[in-house]
Amino acid sequence: MRQNEGVSAQSAPELAHVRPLLADAVGLARQALTDLGEGEVGTHLGVTYEDECSATHRFAATLPGYRGWQWAVVLAAAPDSDRVTVSELALLPGPDALIAPDWLPWDERVRAGDLGPGDLLAPRAADPRLVPGYVASGDPEVDELAREVGLGRKQVLSLEGRLDAAERWHDGDYGPDSEMAKAAPSICSLCGFYLPLAGSMRAAFGVCGNEMAADGHVVHAEYGCGAHSDTELPTGAGSPQFDAYDDGAVEVVVLPEPEATPAEPISEPEATAEPAAVEPEVTVEPEVTEIPAAPASTD
């Protein structure tokens, strides 16, 4: 049931052409998905016109790992029939679906920069970038001369291989159209650190020998950078564009004394509550208790 082809997952503007019999059969489409037993069916997303006898109802998929996918249910009905049947069920990716990248053959999956220490990467069979090189003649002097001119190899770069490399280097980070080259004061072919290549590449490419620049990289003859051998330091005191700034100096800033502002009189708050009633004072007279006098002594 989970076929990803044959059914359109996109809404079509021909919604008005869907027959009411097919457009109203949402319950039948939902029941077909429920009978499939793939879990809960999401909300109804709409119906899409296929032809005069069929339409596709779309439902949101709630399956784990299928974010943004949609269930598609194709319903059909004959022109003179009032009976709707289910033709097909499919799980399709929606506009925001999480899908896997396009499949690539195994021999095309390796990219530049993937090769690591210990890895082996053989060239393709009948690689058009390579052609047979010089075959040993048996004469030591001739073979030695062949090795000196670069012919002592079983295979060498073909014309297609050289053109492919030249185009890649020209369009890369060390080509004449890079941002560094556009801002450079001069070009590499006039630089003392430029080491031209040998052979047919000599006219356009070389290797940079400046450790502070593109050291060890193949650069175009019209590439350039600020570390050109003819670059001169600016003369004069200070910066050529801005005045010198002494960040060790201390600037004393005298702040003016603040002007005295007359104080505003403090006004008594207005009484808003009614005064409490004053109760009359009650005078309490102390009670006096008479103590009888002691009898006189007869001694």
Tab-separated table of C-alpha atoms in Angstrom:
chain	number	residue	atom	x	y	z
A	1	MET	CA	0.000	0.000	0.000
A	2	ARG	CA	2.891	2.378	0.632
A	3	GLN	CA	3.654	3.184	-2.982
A	4	ASN	CA	4.998	6.671	-3.569
A	5	GLU	CA	4.120	6.930	-7.232
A	6	GLY	CA	0.984	7.054	-9.313
A	7	VAL	CA	-1.010	9.475	-7.164
A	8	SER	CA	-0.580	13.230	-7.040
A	9	ALA	CA	-0.033	14.673	-3.558
A	10	GLN	CA	-0.570	18.272	-4.630
A	11	SER	CA	-3.852	20.129	-4.590
A	12	ALA	CA	-5.237	20.920	-8.015
A	13	PRO	CA	-7.243	23.961	-9.049
A	14	GLU	CA	-9.844	21.663	-10.618
A	15	LEU	CA	-11.589	21.150	-7.276
A	16	ALA	CA	-14.837	22.468	-8.751
A	17	HIS	CA	-14.794	19.677	-11.351
A	18	VAL	CA	-14.862	16.912	-8.736
A	19	ARG	CA	-18.249	15.253	-8.801
A	20	PRO	CA	-20.213	15.825	-5.598
A	21	LEU	CA	-20.596	12.076	-5.229
A	22	LEU	CA	-16.818	11.702	-4.980
A	23	ALA	CA	-16.184	14.896	-3.024
A	24	ASP	CA	-18.671	13.937	-0.314
A	25	ALA	CA	-17.239	10.448	0.209
A	26	VAL	CA	-14.842	11.569	2.970
A	27	GLY	CA	-16.217	8.999	5.391
A	28	LEU	CA	-15.623	6.146	2.947
A	29	ALA	CA	-12.023	7.244	2.391
A	30	ARG	CA	-11.371	7.563	6.129
A	31	GLN	CA	-12.902	4.135	6.781
A	32	ALA	CA	-10.619	2.602	4.154
A	33	LEU	CA	-7.578	3.990	5.984
A	34	THR	CA	-8.918	2.802	9.325
A	35	ASP	CA	-9.358	-0.710	7.929
A	36	LEU	CA	-5.747	-0.573	6.753
A	37	GLY	CA	-4.699	-0.712	10.399
A	38	GLU	CA	-1.820	1.776	10.266
A	39	GLY	CA	-2.941	3.733	13.297
A	40	GLU	CA	-4.978	6.865	13.796
A	41	VAL	CA	-5.949	8.845	10.692
A	42	GLY	CA	-5.305	12.583	10.784
A	43	THR	CA	-7.409	15.479	9.605
A	44	HIS	CA	-8.871	15.648	6.116
A	45	LEU	CA	-6.682	17.930	3.971
A	46	GLY	CA	-8.811	18.147	0.859
A	47	VAL	CA	-9.806	16.403	-2.331
A	48	THR	CA	-7.974	16.502	-5.669
A	49	TYR	CA	-9.447	16.036	-9.127
A	50	GLU	CA	-7.971	13.127	-11.088
A	51	ASP	CA	-10.481	12.671	-13.920
A	52	GLU	CA	-14.241	12.670	-14.400
A	53	CYS	CA	-14.560	9.295	-12.713
A	54	SER	CA	-12.024	9.536	-9.878
A	55	ALA	CA	-10.728	11.845	-7.174
A	56	THR	CA	-8.128	11.643	-4.406
A	57	HIS	CA	-8.859	12.451	-0.769
A	58	ARG	CA	-5.852	13.425	1.348
A	59	PHE	CA	-5.463	12.945	5.098
A	60	ALA	CA	-2.649	13.943	7.446
A	61	ALA	CA	-0.429	11.016	8.453
A	62	THR	CA	0.300	10.567	12.158
A	63	LEU	CA	2.813	7.726	11.829
A	64	PRO	CA	6.063	8.178	13.801
A	65	GLY	CA	8.884	9.265	11.508
A	66	TYR	CA	6.565	10.496	8.750
A	67	ARG	CA	6.260	14.181	9.616
A	68	GLY	CA	4.548	16.085	6.813
A	69	TRP	CA	3.410	12.971	4.933
A	70	GLN	CA	-0.150	12.442	3.699
A	71	TRP	CA	-2.454	9.500	3.153
A	72	ALA	CA	-3.958	9.520	-0.339
A	73	VAL	CA	-7.158	7.575	-1.022
A	74	VAL	CA	-8.287	7.307	-4.646
A	75	LEU	CA	-12.038	6.909	-5.045
A	76	ALA	CA	-13.826	6.079	-8.271
A	77	ALA	CA	-17.392	6.013	-9.556
A	78	ALA	CA	-18.767	5.267	-13.003
A	79	PRO	CA	-20.417	8.200	-14.802
A	80	ASP	CA	-23.920	6.756	-14.455
A	81	SER	CA	-23.440	5.171	-11.019
A	82	ASP	CA	-24.091	6.407	-7.509
A	83	ARG	CA	-21.769	3.832	-5.931
A	84	VAL	CA	-18.245	4.883	-4.901
A	85	THR	CA	-15.412	2.375	-4.649
A	86	VAL	CA	-11.875	2.588	-3.265
A	87	SER	CA	-9.237	2.195	-5.971
A	88	GLU	CA	-5.928	2.817	-4.209
A	89	LEU	CA	-4.301	3.805	-0.907
A	90	ALA	CA	-0.879	5.417	-0.745
A	91	LEU	CA	1.364	7.236	1.713
A	92	LEU	CA	2.924	10.222	-0.065
A	93	PRO	CA	5.217	13.073	1.017
A	94	GLY	CA	3.583	16.452	1.403
A	95	PRO	CA	5.118	19.862	0.672
A	96	ASP	CA	6.868	19.951	4.080
A	97	ALA	CA	7.624	16.231	4.363
A	98	LEU	CA	10.897	14.919	5.731
A	99	ILE	CA	12.243	12.691	2.959
A	100	ALA	CA	15.547	11.011	2.194
A	101	PRO	CA	17.937	12.560	-0.360
A	102	ASP	CA	17.961	11.342	-3.941
A	103	TRP	CA	19.612	7.979	-4.428
A	104	LEU	CA	23.100	7.975	-5.903
A	105	PRO	CA	25.020	4.996	-7.300
A	106	TRP	CA	27.817	3.844	-5.021
A	107	ASP	CA	30.537	5.003	-7.427
A	108	GLU	CA	29.175	8.578	-7.351
A	109	ARG	CA	28.849	8.996	-3.599
A	110	VAL	CA	32.482	9.881	-2.879
A	111	ARG	CA	33.024	13.634	-2.894
A	112	ALA	CA	36.090	15.831	-2.831
A	113	GLY	CA	37.518	15.855	0.677
A	114	ASP	CA	36.150	12.414	1.640
A	115	LEU	CA	39.455	10.599	1.162
A	116	GLY	CA	41.225	9.997	4.466
A	117	PRO	CA	44.484	8.382	5.604
A	118	GLY	CA	44.582	4.714	4.625
A	119	ASP	CA	41.644	4.980	2.182
A	120	LEU	CA	41.984	3.569	-1.334
A	121	LEU	CA	40.167	5.174	-4.264
A	122	ALA	CA	40.813	3.669	-7.674
A	123	PRO	CA	39.916	5.593	-10.847
A	124	ARG	CA	36.850	4.546	-12.772
A	125	ALA	CA	37.165	1.936	-15.467
A	126	ALA	CA	38.105	3.587	-18.773
A	127	ASP	CA	38.423	6.935	-17.001
A	128	PRO	CA	38.330	9.602	-19.743
A	129	ARG	CA	40.700	11.773	-17.709
A	130	LEU	CA	43.574	9.310	-18.241
A	131	VAL	CA	45.389	8.018	-21.316
A	132	PRO	CA	48.253	5.507	-21.607
A	133	GLY	CA	51.645	6.997	-20.922
A	134	TYR	CA	55.106	6.192	-22.220
A	135	VAL	CA	55.948	2.491	-22.611
A	136	ALA	CA	59.499	1.498	-21.701
A	137	SER	CA	61.642	0.985	-24.775
A	138	GLY	CA	64.390	-1.034	-23.107
A	139	ASP	CA	67.016	1.631	-23.837
A	140	PRO	CA	68.177	3.063	-20.457
A	141	GLU	CA	69.126	6.432	-21.948
A	142	VAL	CA	65.792	6.847	-23.732
A	143	ASP	CA	63.828	5.737	-20.677
A	144	GLU	CA	65.777	8.114	-18.425
A	145	LEU	CA	65.049	10.997	-20.775
A	146	ALA	CA	61.375	10.035	-20.816
A	147	ARG	CA	61.227	10.146	-17.033
A	148	GLU	CA	62.878	13.567	-16.997
A	149	VAL	CA	60.217	15.056	-19.276
A	150	GLY	CA	57.413	13.404	-17.303
A	151	LEU	CA	56.653	10.444	-19.558
A	152	GLY	CA	57.844	7.641	-17.317
A	153	ARG	CA	54.327	6.741	-16.154
A	154	LYS	CA	51.812	4.131	-17.212
A	155	GLN	CA	49.042	6.734	-17.472
A	156	VAL	CA	48.989	10.493	-17.895
A	157	LEU	CA	46.286	13.137	-17.975
A	158	SER	CA	44.356	13.291	-21.198
A	159	LEU	CA	43.305	16.539	-22.842
A	160	GLU	CA	39.887	16.171	-21.214
A	161	GLY	CA	41.515	15.624	-17.828
A	162	ARG	CA	43.684	18.729	-18.188
A	163	LEU	CA	40.767	20.874	-19.285
A	164	ASP	CA	38.673	19.594	-16.382
A	165	ALA	CA	41.415	20.439	-13.878
A	166	ALA	CA	42.033	23.857	-15.442
A	167	GLU	CA	38.345	24.755	-15.259
A	168	ARG	CA	38.106	23.611	-11.647
A	169	TRP	CA	41.169	25.636	-10.613
A	170	HIS	CA	40.026	28.690	-12.557
A	171	ASP	CA	36.608	28.708	-10.866
A	172	GLY	CA	37.938	27.870	-7.386
A	173	ASP	CA	39.081	29.978	-4.457
A	174	TYR	CA	42.404	30.772	-6.131
A	175	GLY	CA	41.043	31.823	-9.504
A	176	PRO	CA	41.003	35.301	-11.076
A	177	ASP	CA	37.331	35.893	-10.206
A	178	SER	CA	37.655	35.308	-6.452
A	179	GLU	CA	37.118	38.135	-3.974
A	180	MET	CA	40.772	38.019	-2.917
A	181	ALA	CA	41.976	38.442	-6.495
A	182	LYS	CA	39.642	41.371	-7.157
A	183	ALA	CA	41.011	43.272	-4.154
A	184	ALA	CA	44.696	42.435	-4.778
A	185	PRO	CA	47.157	45.145	-5.871
A	186	SER	CA	48.796	42.875	-8.474
A	187	ILE	CA	48.650	39.387	-10.012
A	188	CYS	CA	50.544	36.172	-9.275
A	189	SER	CA	52.361	36.010	-12.613
A	190	LEU	CA	54.307	39.117	-11.502
A	191	CYS	CA	54.993	37.824	-7.974
A	192	GLY	CA	58.355	36.464	-6.841
A	193	PHE	CA	56.657	33.703	-4.824
A	194	TYR	CA	54.925	32.313	-7.938
A	195	LEU	CA	56.256	28.936	-9.181
A	196	PRO	CA	54.882	28.192	-12.690
A	197	LEU	CA	53.821	24.657	-13.531
A	198	ALA	CA	55.512	22.709	-16.294
A	199	GLY	CA	53.980	21.558	-19.529
A	200	SER	CA	50.765	22.835	-21.047
A	201	MET	CA	49.553	24.282	-17.717
A	202	ARG	CA	52.541	26.624	-17.416
A	203	ALA	CA	50.878	29.567	-19.160
A	204	ALA	CA	47.957	29.794	-16.738
A	205	PHE	CA	48.819	28.097	-13.437
A	206	GLY	CA	51.517	27.865	-10.828
A	207	VAL	CA	52.080	27.091	-7.160
A	208	CYS	CA	52.251	29.729	-4.438
A	209	GLY	CA	55.418	29.600	-2.341
A	210	ASN	CA	54.497	32.259	0.231
A	211	GLU	CA	53.729	30.694	3.597
A	212	MET	CA	51.666	33.750	4.568
A	213	ALA	CA	49.425	33.459	1.490
A	214	ALA	CA	48.128	30.506	-0.584
A	215	ASP	CA	51.177	28.417	0.277
A	216	GLY	CA	51.303	25.095	-1.590
A	217	HIS	CA	48.086	25.704	-3.552
A	218	VAL	CA	47.743	25.853	-7.320
A	219	VAL	CA	46.857	29.446	-8.201
A	220	HIS	CA	45.856	31.075	-11.457
A	221	ALA	CA	48.375	33.404	-13.063
A	222	GLU	CA	45.874	36.263	-12.716
A	223	TYR	CA	45.079	35.516	-9.093
A	224	GLY	CA	46.489	37.867	-6.490
A	225	CYS	CA	46.547	38.717	-2.815
A	226	GLY	CA	47.874	41.330	-0.426
A	227	ALA	CA	51.089	39.365	0.211
A	228	HIS	CA	52.482	40.082	-3.270
A	229	SER	CA	56.277	40.323	-3.375
A	230	ASP	CA	56.066	43.904	-4.686
A	231	THR	CA	53.833	45.090	-1.848
A	232	GLU	CA	55.352	48.058	-0.010
A	233	LEU	CA	54.630	49.164	3.524
A	234	PRO	CA	53.014	52.586	3.925
A	235	THR	CA	55.475	55.371	4.682
A	236	GLY	CA	55.096	58.250	7.108
A	237	ALA	CA	53.988	58.474	10.694
A	238	GLY	CA	50.749	56.998	11.815
A	239	SER	CA	48.094	55.284	9.797
A	240	PRO	CA	47.719	56.242	6.129
A	241	GLN	CA	43.946	56.651	6.512
A	242	PHE	CA	43.299	57.769	10.080
A	243	ASP	CA	44.952	60.011	12.641
A	244	ALA	CA	47.007	58.328	15.313
A	245	TYR	CA	45.142	57.615	18.511
A	246	ASP	CA	47.030	57.455	21.801
A	247	ASP	CA	45.072	55.006	23.901
A	248	GLY	CA	47.452	55.533	26.840
A	249	ALA	CA	46.693	59.216	27.314
A	250	VAL	CA	44.357	60.420	30.037
A	251	GLU	CA	41.868	63.101	29.113
A	252	VAL	CA	40.706	65.272	32.008
A	253	VAL	CA	37.147	66.475	31.584
A	254	VAL	CA	35.929	69.260	33.899
A	255	LEU	CA	32.255	68.925	34.576
A	256	PRO	CA	30.285	72.143	35.265
A	257	GLU	CA	28.852	72.541	38.730
A	258	PRO	CA	25.129	71.882	38.831
A	259	GLU	CA	22.968	74.968	39.351
A	260	ALA	CA	21.197	75.220	42.695
A	261	THR	CA	17.497	74.634	42.368
A	262	PRO	CA	15.233	76.282	45.014
A	263	ALA	CA	13.456	73.741	47.128
A	264	GLU	CA	9.717	73.641	46.769
A	265	PRO	CA	7.717	74.283	49.956
A	266	ILE	CA	6.297	71.186	51.501
A	267	SER	CA	2.564	71.497	51.709
A	268	GLU	CA	0.657	69.808	54.449
A	269	PRO	CA	-1.482	67.010	53.221
A	270	GLU	CA	-5.143	67.756	53.167
A	271	ALA	CA	-7.187	65.995	55.757
A	272	THR	CA	-9.590	63.714	54.071
A	273	ALA	CA	-10.858	61.780	57.073
A	274	GLU	CA	-13.331	63.150	59.598
A	275	PRO	CA	-11.832	63.846	63.056
A	276	ALA	CA	-12.638	61.240	65.660
A	277	ALA	CA	-15.076	62.209	68.421
A	278	VAL	CA	-13.384	63.271	71.681
A	279	GLU	CA	-14.758	61.446	74.664
A	280	PRO	CA	-15.109	63.494	77.918
A	281	GLU	CA	-12.484	62.894	80.564
A	282	VAL	CA	-13.620	60.919	83.578
A	283	THR	CA	-11.938	61.789	86.877
A	284	VAL	CA	-11.524	58.843	89.167
A	285	GLU	CA	-11.101	59.787	92.816
A	286	PRO	CA	-8.822	57.466	94.804
A	287	GLU	CA	-10.466	55.450	97.528
A	288	VAL	CA	-9.140	56.100	101.115
A	289	THR	CA	-9.292	53.327	103.643
A	290	GLU	CA	-8.990	54.284	107.314
A	291	ILE	CA	-6.553	52.191	109.353
A	292	PRO	CA	-7.440	51.951	113.097
A	293	ALA	CA	-4.785	53.282	115.504
A	294	ALA	CA	-2.854	50.821	117.626
A	295	PRO	CA	-3.762	50.762	121.391
A	296	ALA	CA	-1.401	52.609	123.737
A	297	SER	CA	1.072	50.524	125.693
A	298	THR	CA	0.565	50.247	129.530
A	299	ASP	CA	4.175	49.425	130.301
